[in-house]
Coordinates of C-alpha atoms in Angstrom, one line a residue:
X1 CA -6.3 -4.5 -77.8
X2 CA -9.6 -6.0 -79.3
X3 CA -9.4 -9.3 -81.0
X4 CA -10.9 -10.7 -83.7
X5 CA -12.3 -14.5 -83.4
X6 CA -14.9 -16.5 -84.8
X7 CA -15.3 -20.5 -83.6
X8 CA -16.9 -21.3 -86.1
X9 CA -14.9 -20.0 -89.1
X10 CA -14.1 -22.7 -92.0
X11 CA -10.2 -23.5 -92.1
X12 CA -9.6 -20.9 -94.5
X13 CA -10.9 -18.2 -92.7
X14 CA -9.3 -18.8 -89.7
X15 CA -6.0 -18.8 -91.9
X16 CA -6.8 -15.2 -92.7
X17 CA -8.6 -13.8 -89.3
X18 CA -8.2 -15.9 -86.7
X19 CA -5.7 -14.4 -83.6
X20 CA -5.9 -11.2 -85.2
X21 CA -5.2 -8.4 -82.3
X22 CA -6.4 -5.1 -83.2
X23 CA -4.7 -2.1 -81.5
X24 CA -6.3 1.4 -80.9
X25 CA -5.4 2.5 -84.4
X26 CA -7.5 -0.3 -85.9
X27 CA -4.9 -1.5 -88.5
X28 CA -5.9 -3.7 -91.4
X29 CA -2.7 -5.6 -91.1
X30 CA -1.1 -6.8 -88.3
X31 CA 1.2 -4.8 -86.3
X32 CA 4.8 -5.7 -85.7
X33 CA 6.1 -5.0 -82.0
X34 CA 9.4 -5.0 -82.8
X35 CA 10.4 -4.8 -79.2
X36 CA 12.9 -6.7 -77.1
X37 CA 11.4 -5.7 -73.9
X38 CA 8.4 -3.9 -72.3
X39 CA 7.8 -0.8 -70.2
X40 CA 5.6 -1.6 -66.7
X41 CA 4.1 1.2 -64.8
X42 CA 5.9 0.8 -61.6
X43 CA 8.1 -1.5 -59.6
X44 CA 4.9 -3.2 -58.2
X45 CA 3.4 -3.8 -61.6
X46 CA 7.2 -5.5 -62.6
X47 CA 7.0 -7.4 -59.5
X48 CA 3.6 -8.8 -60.4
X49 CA 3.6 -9.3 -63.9
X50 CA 6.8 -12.0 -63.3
X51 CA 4.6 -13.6 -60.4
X52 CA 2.1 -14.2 -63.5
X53 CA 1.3 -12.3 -66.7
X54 CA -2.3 -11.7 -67.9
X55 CA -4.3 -11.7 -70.8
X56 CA -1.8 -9.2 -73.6
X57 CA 1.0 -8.7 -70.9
X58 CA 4.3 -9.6 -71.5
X59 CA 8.1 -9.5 -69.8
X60 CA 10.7 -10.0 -72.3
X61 CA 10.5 -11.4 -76.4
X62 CA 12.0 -14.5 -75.4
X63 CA 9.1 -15.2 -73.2
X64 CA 6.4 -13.7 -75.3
X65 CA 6.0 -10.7 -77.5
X66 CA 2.2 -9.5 -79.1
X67 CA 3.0 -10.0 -82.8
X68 CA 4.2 -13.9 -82.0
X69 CA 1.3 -14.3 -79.8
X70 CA -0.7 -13.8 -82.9
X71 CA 0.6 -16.5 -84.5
X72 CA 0.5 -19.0 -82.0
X73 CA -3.0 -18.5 -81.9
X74 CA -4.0 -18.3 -85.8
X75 CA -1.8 -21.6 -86.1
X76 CA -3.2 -23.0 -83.0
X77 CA -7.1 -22.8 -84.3
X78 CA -5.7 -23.7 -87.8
X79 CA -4.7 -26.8 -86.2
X80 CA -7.2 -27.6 -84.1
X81 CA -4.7 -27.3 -80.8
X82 CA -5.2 -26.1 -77.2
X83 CA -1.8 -24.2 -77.2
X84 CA 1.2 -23.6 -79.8
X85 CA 4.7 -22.3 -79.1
X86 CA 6.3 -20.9 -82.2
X87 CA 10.2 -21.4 -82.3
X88 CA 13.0 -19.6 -84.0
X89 CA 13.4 -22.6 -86.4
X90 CA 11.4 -26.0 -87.1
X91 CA 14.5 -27.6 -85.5
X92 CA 14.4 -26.0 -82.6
X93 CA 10.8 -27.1 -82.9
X94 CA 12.0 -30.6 -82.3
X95 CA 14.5 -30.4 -80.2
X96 CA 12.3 -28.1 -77.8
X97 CA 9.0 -30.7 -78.3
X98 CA 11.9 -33.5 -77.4
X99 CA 14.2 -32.2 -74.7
X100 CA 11.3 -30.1 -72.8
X101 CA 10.0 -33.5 -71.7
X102 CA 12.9 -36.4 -71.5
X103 CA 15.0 -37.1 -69.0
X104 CA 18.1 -39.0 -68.0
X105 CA 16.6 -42.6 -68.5
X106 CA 13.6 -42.1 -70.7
X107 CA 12.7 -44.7 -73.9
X108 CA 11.4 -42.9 -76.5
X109 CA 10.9 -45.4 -80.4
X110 CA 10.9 -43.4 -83.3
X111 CA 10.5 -43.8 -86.9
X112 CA 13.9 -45.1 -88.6
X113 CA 13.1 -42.6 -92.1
X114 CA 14.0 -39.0 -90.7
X115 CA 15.4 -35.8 -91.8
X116 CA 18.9 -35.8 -91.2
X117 CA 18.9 -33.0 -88.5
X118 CA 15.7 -34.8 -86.4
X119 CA 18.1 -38.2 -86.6
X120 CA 20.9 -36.4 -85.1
X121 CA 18.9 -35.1 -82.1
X122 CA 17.7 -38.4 -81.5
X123 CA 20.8 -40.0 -81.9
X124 CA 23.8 -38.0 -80.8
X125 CA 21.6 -35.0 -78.3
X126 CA 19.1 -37.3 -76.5
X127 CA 21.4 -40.0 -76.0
X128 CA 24.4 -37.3 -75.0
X129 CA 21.8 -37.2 -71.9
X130 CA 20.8 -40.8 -71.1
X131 CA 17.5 -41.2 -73.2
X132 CA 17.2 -44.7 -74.9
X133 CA 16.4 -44.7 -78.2
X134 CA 14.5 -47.0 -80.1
X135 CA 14.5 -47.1 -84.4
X136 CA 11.9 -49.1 -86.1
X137 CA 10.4 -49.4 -89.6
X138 CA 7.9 -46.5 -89.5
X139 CA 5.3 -48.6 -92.1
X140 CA 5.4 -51.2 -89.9
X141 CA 2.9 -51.6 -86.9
X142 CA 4.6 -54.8 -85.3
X143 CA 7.6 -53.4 -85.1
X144 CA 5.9 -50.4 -83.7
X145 CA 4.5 -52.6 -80.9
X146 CA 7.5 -54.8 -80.3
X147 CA 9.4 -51.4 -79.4
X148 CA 7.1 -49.9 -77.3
X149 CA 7.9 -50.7 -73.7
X150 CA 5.6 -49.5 -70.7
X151 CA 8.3 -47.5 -69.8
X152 CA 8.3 -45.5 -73.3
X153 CA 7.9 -41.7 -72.9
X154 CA 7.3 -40.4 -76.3
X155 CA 6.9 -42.3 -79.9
X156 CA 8.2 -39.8 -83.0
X157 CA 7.9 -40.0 -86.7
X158 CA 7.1 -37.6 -89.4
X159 CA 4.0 -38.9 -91.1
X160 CA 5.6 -38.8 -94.2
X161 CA 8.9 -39.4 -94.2
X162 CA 11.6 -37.4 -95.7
X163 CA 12.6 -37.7 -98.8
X164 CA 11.2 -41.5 -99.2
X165 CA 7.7 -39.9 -98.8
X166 CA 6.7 -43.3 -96.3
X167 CA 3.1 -42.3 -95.0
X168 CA 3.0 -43.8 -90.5
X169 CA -0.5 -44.8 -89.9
X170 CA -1.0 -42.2 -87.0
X171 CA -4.1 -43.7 -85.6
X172 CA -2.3 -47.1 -85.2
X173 CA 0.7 -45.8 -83.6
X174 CA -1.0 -44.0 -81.8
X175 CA -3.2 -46.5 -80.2
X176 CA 0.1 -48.4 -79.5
X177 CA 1.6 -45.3 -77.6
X178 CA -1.3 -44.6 -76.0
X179 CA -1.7 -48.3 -74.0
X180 CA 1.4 -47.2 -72.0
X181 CA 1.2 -43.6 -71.6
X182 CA 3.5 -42.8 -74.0
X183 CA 2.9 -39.3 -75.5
X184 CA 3.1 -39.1 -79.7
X185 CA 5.0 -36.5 -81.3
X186 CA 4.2 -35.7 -84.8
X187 CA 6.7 -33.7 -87.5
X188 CA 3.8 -33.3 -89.8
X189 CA 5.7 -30.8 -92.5
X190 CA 5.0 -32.7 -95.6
X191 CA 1.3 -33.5 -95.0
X192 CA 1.1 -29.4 -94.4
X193 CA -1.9 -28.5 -91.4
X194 CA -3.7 -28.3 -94.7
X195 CA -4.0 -31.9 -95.6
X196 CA -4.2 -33.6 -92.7
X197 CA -6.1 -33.4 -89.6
X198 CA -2.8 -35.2 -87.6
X199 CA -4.3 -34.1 -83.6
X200 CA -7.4 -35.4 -84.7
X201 CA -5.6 -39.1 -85.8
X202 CA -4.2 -39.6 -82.3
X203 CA -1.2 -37.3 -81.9
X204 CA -0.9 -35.5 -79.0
X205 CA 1.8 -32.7 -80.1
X206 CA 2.3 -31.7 -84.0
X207 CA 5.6 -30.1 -85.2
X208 CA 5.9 -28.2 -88.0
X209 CA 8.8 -26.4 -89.8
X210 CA 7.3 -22.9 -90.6
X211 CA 10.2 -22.2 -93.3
X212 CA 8.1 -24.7 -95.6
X213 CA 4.8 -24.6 -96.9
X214 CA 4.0 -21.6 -94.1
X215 CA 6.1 -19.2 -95.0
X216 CA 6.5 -20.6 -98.7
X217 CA 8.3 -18.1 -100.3
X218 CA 11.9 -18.8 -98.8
X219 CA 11.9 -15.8 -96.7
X220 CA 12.6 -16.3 -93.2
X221 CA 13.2 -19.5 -90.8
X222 CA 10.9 -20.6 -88.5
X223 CA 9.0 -23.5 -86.3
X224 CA 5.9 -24.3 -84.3
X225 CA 4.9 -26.9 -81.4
X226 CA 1.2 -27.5 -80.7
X227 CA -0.7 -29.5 -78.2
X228 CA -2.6 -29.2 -75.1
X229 CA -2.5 -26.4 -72.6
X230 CA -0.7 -28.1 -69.9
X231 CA 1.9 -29.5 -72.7
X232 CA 2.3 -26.1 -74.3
X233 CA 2.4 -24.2 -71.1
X234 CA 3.7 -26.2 -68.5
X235 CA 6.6 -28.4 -70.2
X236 CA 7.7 -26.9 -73.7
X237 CA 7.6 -22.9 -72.6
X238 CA 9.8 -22.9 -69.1
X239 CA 12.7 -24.7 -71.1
X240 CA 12.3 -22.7 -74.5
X241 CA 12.1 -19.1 -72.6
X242 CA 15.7 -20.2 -71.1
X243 CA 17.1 -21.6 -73.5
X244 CA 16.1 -19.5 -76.6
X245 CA 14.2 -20.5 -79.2
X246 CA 11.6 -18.5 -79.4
X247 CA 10.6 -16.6 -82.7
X248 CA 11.4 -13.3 -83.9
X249 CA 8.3 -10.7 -83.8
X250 CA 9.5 -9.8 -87.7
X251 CA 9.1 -13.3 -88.3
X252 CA 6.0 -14.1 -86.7
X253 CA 4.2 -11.1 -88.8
X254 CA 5.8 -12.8 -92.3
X255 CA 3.8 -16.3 -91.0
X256 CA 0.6 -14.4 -90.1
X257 CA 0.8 -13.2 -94.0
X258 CA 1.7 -16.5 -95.3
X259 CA -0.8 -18.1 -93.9
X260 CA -3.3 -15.9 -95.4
X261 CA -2.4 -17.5 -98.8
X262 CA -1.4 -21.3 -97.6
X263 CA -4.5 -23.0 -98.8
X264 CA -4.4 -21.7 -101.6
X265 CA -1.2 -22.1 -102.7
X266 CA -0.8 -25.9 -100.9
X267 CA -3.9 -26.8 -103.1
X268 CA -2.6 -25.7 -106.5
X269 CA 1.3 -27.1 -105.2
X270 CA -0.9 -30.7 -104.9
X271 CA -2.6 -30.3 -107.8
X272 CA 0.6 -30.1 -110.0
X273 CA 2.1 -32.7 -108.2
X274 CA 0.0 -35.2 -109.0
X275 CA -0.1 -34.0 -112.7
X276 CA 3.8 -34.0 -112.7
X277 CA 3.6 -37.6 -110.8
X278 CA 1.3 -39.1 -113.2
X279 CA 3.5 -37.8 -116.1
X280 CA 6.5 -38.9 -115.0
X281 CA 5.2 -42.6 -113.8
X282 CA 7.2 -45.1 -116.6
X283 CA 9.0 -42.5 -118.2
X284 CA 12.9 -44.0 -119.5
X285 CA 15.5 -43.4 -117.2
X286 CA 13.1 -43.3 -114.0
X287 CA 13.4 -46.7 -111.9
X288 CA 10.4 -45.6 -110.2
X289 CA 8.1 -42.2 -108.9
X290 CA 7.1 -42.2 -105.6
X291 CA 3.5 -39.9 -104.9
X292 CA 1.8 -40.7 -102.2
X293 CA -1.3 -39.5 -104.7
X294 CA -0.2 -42.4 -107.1
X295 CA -1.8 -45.8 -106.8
X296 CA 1.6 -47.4 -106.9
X297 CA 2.6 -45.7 -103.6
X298 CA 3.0 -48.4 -101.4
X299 CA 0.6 -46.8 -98.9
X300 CA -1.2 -45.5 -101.5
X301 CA -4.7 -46.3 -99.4
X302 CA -3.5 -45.5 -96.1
X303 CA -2.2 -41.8 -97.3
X304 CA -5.8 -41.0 -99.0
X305 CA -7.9 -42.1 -95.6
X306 CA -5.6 -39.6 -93.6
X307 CA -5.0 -37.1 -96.1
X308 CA -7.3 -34.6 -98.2
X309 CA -4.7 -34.6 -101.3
X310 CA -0.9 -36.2 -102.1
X311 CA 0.7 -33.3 -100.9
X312 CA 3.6 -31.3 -102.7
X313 CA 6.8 -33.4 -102.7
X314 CA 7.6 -36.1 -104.9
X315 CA 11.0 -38.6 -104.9
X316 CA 12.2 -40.3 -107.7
X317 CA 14.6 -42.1 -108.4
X318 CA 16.8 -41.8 -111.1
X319 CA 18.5 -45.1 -112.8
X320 CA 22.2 -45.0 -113.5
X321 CA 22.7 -43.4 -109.8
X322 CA 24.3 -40.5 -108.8
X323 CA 26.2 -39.1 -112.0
X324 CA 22.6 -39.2 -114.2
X325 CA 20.8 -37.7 -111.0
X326 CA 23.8 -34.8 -110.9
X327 CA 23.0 -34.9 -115.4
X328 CA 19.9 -34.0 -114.6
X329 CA 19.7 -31.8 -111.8
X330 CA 22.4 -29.6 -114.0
X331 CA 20.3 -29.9 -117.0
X332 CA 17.1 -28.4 -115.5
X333 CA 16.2 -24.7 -116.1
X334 CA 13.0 -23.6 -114.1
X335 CA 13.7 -25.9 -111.2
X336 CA 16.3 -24.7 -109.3
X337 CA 18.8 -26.8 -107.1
X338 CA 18.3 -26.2 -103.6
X339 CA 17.5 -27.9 -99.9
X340 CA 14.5 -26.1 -98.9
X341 CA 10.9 -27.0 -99.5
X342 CA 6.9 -26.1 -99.9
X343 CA 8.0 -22.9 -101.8
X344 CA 6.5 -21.1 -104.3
X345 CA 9.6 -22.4 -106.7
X346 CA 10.0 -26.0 -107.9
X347 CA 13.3 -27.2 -105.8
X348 CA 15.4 -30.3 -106.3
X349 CA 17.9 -31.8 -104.5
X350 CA 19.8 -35.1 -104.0
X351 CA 19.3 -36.3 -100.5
X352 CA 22.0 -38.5 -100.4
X353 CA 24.4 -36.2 -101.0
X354 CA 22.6 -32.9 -98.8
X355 CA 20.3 -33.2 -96.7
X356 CA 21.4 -36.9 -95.7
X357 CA 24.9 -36.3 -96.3
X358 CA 25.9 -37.2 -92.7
X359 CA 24.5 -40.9 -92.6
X360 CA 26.4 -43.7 -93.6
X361 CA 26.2 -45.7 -96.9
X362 CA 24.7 -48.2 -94.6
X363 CA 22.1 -45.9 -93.1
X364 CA 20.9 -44.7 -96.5
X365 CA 20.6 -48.3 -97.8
X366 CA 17.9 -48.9 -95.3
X367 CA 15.8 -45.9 -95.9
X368 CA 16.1 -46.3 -99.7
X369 CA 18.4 -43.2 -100.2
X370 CA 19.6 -44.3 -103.4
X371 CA 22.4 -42.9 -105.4
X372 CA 19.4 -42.2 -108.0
X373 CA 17.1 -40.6 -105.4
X374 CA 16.0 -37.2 -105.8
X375 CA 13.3 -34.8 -103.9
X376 CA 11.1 -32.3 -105.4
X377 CA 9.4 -29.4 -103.8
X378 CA 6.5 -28.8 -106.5
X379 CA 5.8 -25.4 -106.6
X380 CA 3.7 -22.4 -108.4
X381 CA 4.8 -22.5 -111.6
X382 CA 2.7 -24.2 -114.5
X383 CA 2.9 -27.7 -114.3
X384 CA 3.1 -28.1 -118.4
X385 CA 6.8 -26.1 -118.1
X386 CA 7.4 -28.1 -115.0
X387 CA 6.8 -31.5 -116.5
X388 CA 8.9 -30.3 -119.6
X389 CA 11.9 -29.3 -117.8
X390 CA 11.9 -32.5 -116.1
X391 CA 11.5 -34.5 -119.0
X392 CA 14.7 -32.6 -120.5
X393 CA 16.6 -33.2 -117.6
X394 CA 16.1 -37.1 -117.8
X395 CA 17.2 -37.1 -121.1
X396 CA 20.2 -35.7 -120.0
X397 CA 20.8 -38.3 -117.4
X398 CA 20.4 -40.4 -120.3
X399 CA 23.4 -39.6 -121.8
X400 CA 26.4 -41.3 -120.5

């Protein structure tokens, strides 16, 4: 196969060209090796190839597979990372960027404001197997350092939380974990790999669920862990080729076209957002808009030194709680109701009844999961229709 690479390539470019493998038919787009296994040459070759593979040989899809290789290595440069692993789902993402390193009386802090699936890994999987846990108050760096012991392992956080939309100053953290060796793992799916330059803040290992703003078009599930070599290769690959995880080659080929089309679409997805921010800021009915684009974002500053734009979510939070959010999340008609996010359609959901369901009334106090909270997912549609749908769903929650 002949590859096609180019270190110097803008961002962009290696979004469209970078990995790309070329077999001897020269094909335009990527070829799918839809393949479970591979054929060797003799018993010898077999017996060598699983002493080591070499450069385009592979043993089994779980292990490896062409197509997914391509990937790895367009995300990789995307991302400015030695190595990437791509994963079967961004959960098994985390789990696989968590497990793959921990053991049986590791500390690891983490951010309290998580997705409901990362906080159950961290508190019901890792402490199943004798990890300590430490929660703190992701926004703030003393309690940061008042966790961090010298025995801490890892530090993780999403750097911006979801759905509150907190922004973790990376570099800070960082520096913290870094004093005692401790390695920092970053779910960076809201800031996108377009935003924000996260390896090159501090982190050491960047998650991301490829079912967002990657694929962006609510096709297929996916994830991705990147970091160094050793990381990639030596911890996170001998537990995910036994246990699993590893992405499909049909997958793989939908990300290496998505990602074709990600900064584009990101861009225009940030643009609306802070035009549907801005328009919604002091509107009746709305206790408050949270944009990390929006002055009033409490780390308003912070978000714009680490990140090009605002990004694509916003949260809001709707006054008269739960039944006005439920008035208008029924009353919209071009954003649909639905858990996903960073598609090419608006979505809208109501954390504290989805995707935070699980957590107690307790739990979601802390994190500022209202009753009234709601997440959007700007997508591609015009922002004027999006900002009127929105407006006619407020009224509606208006109406007792």
């Amino acid at each position: 196969m002949t590859r096609v690479n180019n270190p110097n390539w803008k961002p962009r470019t290696r979004a469209v060209h970078g990995g790309t493998k070329r077999s001897q038919y020269g094909e335009v787009s990527e070829a799918i090796f839809l393949t479970q296994g591979f054929v060797y040459d003799s018993a010898e070759a077999a017996e060598a190839r699983f002493v080591e593979t070499g450069p385009d040989e592979y043993i089994y899809a779980r292990y490896g597979n062409p197509t997914v290789a391509m990937f790895e290595e367009r995300i990789a440069g995307l991302e400015g990372a030695e190595a990437a692993f791509a994963t079967a789902s961004g959960m098994a993402a985390v789990n696989g960027a968590l497990v793959s390193m921990l053991r049986a009386g590791d500390h690891v802090v983490s951010a309290r404001a998580l997705f409901g699936s990362c906080l159950y890994i961290l508190e019901e999987v890792l402490t199943r197997y004798g990890v300590t846990v430490s929660f703190v108050d992701g926004t703030d760096l003393a309690a940061w350092q008042a966790a961090i012991r010298p025995d801490t392992k890892a530090v993780f956080f999403e750097s911006i939380s979801n759905p509150t939309l907190e922004v973790i100053d990376i570099a800070a953290v960082s520096k913290l974990a870094h004093a005692v060796g401790a390695l920092v793992i970053v779910d960076n799916v809201f800031a996108t790999p377009v935003f924000q330059d996260t390896l090159g803040l501090g982190a050491d290992v960047v998650i991301y669920s490829a079912t967002k703003h990657i694929d962006g078009q609510g096709r297929c599930l996916g994830g991705v862990i990147l970091g160094s070599h050793d990381y990639i290769n030596k911890t996170v690959i001998p537990y995910m080729k036994h246990t699993g995880g590893a992405m499909s080659p049909f997958t793989a080929w939908v990300m290496l076209k998505s990602l074709e089309t990600m900064d584009l679409r990101c861009r225009a997805q940030a643009e609306s957002a802070l035009r549907i921010a801005t328009a919604l800021e002091g509107q009746p009915g709305l206790a408050r808009v949270i944009y990390p684009g929006l002055a009033s974002h409490p780390q308003h500053g912070l978000a714009m030194a680490q990140m090009e734009k605002g990004g694509t979510m916003i949260a809001m939070e709707i006054a008269g709680g739960q039944a006005a959010a439920f008035r208008c999340l029924n009353a919209l008609e071009t954003i649909i109701i639905s858990n996903n996010l960073g598609d090419a359609k608006s979505i809208i959901t109501h954390p504290a009844t989805t995707t935070h369901q699980r957590l107690s009334d307790a739990q979601k106090a802390t994190l500022g999961i209202t009753p009234g909270l709601v997440r959007l997912s700007v997508g591609l549609e015009d922002p004027d229709d999006l900002i009127a749908d929105l407006l006619s769903g407020l009224a509606a929650a208006a109406l007792a």
